Coordinates of C-alpha atoms and ligand atoms in Angstrom, one line a residue:
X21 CA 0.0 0.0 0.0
X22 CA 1.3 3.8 -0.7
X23 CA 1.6 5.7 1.6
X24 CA -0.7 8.9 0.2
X25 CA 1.2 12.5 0.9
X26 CA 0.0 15.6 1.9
X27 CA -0.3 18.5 -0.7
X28 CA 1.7 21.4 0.2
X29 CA 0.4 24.0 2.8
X30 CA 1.8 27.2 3.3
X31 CA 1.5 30.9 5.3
X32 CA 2.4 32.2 1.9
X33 CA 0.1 33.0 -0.9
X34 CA 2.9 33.8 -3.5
X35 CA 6.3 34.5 -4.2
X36 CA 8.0 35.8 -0.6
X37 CA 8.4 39.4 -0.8
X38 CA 12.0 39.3 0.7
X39 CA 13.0 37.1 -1.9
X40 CA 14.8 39.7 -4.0
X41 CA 16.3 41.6 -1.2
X42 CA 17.6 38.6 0.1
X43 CA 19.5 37.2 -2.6
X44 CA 20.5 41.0 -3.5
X45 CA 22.2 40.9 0.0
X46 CA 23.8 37.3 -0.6
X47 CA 25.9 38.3 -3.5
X48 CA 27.2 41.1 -1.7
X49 CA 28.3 39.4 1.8
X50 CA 29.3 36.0 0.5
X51 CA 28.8 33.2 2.9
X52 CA 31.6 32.5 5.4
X53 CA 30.2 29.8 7.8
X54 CA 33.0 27.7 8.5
X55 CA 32.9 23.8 7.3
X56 CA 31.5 21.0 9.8
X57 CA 33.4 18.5 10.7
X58 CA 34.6 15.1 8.0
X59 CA 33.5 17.1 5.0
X60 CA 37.0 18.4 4.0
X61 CA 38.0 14.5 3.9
X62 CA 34.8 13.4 1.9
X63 CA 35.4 16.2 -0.4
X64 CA 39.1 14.8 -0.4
X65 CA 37.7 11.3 -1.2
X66 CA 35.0 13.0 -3.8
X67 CA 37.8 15.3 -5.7
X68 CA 40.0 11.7 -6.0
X69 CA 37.3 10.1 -7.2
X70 CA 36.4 12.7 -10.2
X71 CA 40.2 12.5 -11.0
X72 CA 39.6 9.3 -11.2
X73 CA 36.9 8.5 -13.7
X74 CA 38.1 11.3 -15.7
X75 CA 34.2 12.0 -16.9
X76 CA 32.5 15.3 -16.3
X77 CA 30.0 15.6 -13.4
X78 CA 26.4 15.5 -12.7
X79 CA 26.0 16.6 -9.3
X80 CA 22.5 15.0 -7.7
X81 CA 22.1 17.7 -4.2
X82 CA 20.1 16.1 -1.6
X83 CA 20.2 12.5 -3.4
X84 CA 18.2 11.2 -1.0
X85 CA 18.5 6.6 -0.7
X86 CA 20.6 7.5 -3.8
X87 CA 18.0 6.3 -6.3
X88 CA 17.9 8.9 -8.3
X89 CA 21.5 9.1 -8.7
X90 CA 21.9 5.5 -10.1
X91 CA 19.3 6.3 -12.8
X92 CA 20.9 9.0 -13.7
X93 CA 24.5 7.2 -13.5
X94 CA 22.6 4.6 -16.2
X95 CA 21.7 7.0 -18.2
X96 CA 24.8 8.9 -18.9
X97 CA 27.3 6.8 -19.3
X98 CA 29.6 9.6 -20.2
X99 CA 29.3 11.5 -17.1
X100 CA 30.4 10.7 -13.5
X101 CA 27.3 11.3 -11.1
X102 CA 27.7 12.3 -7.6
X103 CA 25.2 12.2 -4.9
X104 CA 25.1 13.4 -1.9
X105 CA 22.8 13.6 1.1
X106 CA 23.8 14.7 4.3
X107 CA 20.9 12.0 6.5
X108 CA 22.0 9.3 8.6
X109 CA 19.3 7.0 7.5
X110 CA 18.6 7.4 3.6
X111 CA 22.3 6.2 2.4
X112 CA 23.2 4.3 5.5
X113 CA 23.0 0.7 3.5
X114 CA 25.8 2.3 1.2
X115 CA 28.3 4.0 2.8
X116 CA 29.7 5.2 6.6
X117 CA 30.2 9.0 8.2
X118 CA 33.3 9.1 6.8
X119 CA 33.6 7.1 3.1
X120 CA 32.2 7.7 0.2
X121 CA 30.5 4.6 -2.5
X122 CA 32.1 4.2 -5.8
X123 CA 31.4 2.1 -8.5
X124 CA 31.6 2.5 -11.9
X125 CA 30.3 6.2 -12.6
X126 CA 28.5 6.7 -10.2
X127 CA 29.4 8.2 -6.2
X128 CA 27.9 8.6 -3.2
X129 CA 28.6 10.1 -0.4
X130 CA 27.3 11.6 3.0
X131 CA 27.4 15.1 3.6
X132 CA 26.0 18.2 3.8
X133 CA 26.2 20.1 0.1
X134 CA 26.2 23.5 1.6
X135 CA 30.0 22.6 2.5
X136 CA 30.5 20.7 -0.6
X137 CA 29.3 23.2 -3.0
X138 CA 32.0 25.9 -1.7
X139 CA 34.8 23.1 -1.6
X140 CA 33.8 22.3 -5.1
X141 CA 33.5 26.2 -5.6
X142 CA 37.4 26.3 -4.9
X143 CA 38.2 23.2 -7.0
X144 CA 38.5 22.8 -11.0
X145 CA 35.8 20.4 -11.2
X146 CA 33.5 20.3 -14.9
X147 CA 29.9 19.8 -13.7
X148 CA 27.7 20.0 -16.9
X149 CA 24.3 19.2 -15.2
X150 CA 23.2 19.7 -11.2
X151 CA 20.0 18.1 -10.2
X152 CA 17.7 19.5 -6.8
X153 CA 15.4 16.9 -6.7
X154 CA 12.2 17.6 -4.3
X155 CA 14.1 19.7 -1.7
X156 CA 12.3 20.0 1.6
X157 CA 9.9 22.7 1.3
X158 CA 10.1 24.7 4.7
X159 CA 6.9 26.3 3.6
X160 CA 6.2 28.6 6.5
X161 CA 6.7 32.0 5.7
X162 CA 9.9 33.0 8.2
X163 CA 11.4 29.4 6.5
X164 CA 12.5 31.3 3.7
X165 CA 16.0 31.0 4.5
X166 CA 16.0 27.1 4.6
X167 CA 15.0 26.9 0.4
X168 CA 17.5 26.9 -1.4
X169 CA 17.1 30.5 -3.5
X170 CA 16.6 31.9 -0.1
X171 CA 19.6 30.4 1.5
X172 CA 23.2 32.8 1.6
X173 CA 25.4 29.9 -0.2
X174 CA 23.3 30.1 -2.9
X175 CA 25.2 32.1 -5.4
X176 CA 28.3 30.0 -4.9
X177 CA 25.5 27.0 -5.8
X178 CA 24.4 28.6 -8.7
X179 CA 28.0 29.7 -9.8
X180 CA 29.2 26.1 -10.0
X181 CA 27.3 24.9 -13.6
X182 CA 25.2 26.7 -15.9
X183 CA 22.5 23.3 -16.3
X184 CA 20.7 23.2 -13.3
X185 CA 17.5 21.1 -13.1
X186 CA 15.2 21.9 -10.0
X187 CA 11.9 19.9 -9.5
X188 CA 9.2 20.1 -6.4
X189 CA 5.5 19.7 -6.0
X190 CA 5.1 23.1 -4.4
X191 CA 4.5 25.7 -6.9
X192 CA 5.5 28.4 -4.6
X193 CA 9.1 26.5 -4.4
X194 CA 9.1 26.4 -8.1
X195 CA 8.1 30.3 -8.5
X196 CA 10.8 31.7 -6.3
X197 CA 13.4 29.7 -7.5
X198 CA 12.6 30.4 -11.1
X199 CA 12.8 34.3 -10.4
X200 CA 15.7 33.7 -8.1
X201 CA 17.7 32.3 -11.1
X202 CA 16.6 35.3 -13.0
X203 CA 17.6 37.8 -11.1
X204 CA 20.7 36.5 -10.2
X205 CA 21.5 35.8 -14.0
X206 CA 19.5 38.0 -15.7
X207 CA 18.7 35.1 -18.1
X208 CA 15.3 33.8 -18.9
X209 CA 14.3 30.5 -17.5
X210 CA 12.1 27.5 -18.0
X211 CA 9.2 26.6 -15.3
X212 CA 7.2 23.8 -16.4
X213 CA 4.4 21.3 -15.5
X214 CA 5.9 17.9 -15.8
X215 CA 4.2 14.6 -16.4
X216 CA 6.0 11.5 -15.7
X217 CA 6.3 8.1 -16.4
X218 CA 9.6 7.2 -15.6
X219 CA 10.1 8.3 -12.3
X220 CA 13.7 9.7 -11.5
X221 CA 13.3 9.1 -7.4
X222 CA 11.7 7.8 -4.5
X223 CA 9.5 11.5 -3.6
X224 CA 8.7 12.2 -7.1
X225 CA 7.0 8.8 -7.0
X226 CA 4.9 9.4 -4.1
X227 CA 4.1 12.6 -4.7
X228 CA 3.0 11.4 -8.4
X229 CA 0.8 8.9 -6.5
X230 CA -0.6 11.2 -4.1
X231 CA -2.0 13.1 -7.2
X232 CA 0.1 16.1 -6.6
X233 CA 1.1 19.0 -9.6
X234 CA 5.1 18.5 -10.2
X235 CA 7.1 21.2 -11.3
X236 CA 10.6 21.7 -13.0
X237 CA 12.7 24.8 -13.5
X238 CA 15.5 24.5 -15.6
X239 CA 18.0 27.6 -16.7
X240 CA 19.4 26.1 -20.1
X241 CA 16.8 24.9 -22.5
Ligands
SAM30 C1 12.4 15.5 0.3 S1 14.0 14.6 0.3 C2 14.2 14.3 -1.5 C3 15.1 13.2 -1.7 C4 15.4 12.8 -3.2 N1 16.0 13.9 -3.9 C5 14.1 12.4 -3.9 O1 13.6 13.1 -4.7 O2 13.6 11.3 -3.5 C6 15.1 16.0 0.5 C7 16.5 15.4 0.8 O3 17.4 16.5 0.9 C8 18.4 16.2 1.9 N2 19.0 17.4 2.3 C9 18.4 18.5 2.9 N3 19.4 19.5 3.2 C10 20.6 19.0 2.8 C11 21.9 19.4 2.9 N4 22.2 20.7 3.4 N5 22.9 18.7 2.5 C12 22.6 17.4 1.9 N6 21.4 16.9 1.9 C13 20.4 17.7 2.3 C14 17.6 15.5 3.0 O4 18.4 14.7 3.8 C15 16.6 14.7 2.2 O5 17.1 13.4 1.9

């Protein structure tokens, strides 16, 4: 039996107003919180990893179980996907605290990415695609700063590839991300409905199920 989910509720009835003020702030006081703990050597094990396979990246944020990331790793052969999650739980079966899963071109590894997107910020990695699957909401109104276009790391995250791919089943997400892009790039972008068949992970599947709208932004058409 599925377990149905719950649509979406929120304090907000739109785009946040502080949305463009916020990011206008973040790309003038870039973010200096210092790194946690074990992510300098998973980024260490990550870097040797890419060296490694030689292939450029596609970067799966928040991978979840990791799902997603070996569809993804099936489906380009040419490209080395990375996926990371910074739970305990959803890639415990794979890897420990402090190693990282490899095998053939696809890795995995436990962490949190606002650490690893300014490590790989500093580092000459190609990354030609960068997936957000399904972030966490936070849909309360004062949550703004937990999404991602409304977090202070994100214009190192956007900085690091030009192809990024965001989906979520709250439209609101969808919105402020897309005009978070834009204003941050001054470049059009994409926000679409999309219908699946092939689902790419274990939330867009339930949500699917559950009968909820799913949308995707995506900055290079
Ligand atoms: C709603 S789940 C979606 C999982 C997966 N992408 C999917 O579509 O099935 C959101 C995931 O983001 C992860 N996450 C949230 N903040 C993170 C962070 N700062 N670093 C790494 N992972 C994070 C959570 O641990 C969780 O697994």
């Amino acid at each position: 039996m599925t377990i149905k989910s719950s649509i979406v509720t929120s304090n907000q009835s739109g785009v946040h107003k502080d949305l463009e003020s916020s990011i206008k702030k973040y790309f003038t006081n870039p973010y200096r919180k210092p790194y946690r703990p074990f992510t300098g050597d998973i980024f260490h094990q990550l870097d040797a990893a890419q060296k490694q396979v030689g292939k450029p990246i596609i970067l799966d944020s928040g991978c979840g179980t990791g799902e997603s990331s070996q569809q993804l790793a099936k489906l380009n052969p040419d490209a080395l996907v990375i996926g990371i999650d910074k739970s305990e739980k959803r890639l415990e079966k794979l890897i420990t605290q402090d190693s990282v899963y490899l095998q053939g071109n696809l890795v995995l590894a436990r962490a949190d990415v606002i650490d690893i997107w300014r490590m790989i910020k500093e580092s000459d990695w190609i990354i030609k695609k960068h997936y957000l699957l399904y972030p966490n909401p936070w849909p309360k109104k004062d949550q703004l700063k937990r999404r991602w276009h409304g977090h202070p790391v994100f214009p190192e995250m956007i900085s690091l590839c030009d192809h990024i791919e965001l989906r979520t089943n709250w439209q609101i997400y969808a919105e402020e991300f897309k005009q978070a892009l834009e204003i941050a790039t001054n470049k059009k972008v994409l926000l679409d409905n999309i219908k699946v068949t092939d689902f790419i992970s274990p939330f867009e599947k339930k949500y699917y199920d559950s009968g909820h709208e799913l949308y995707r932004v995506t900055n290079s058409i």
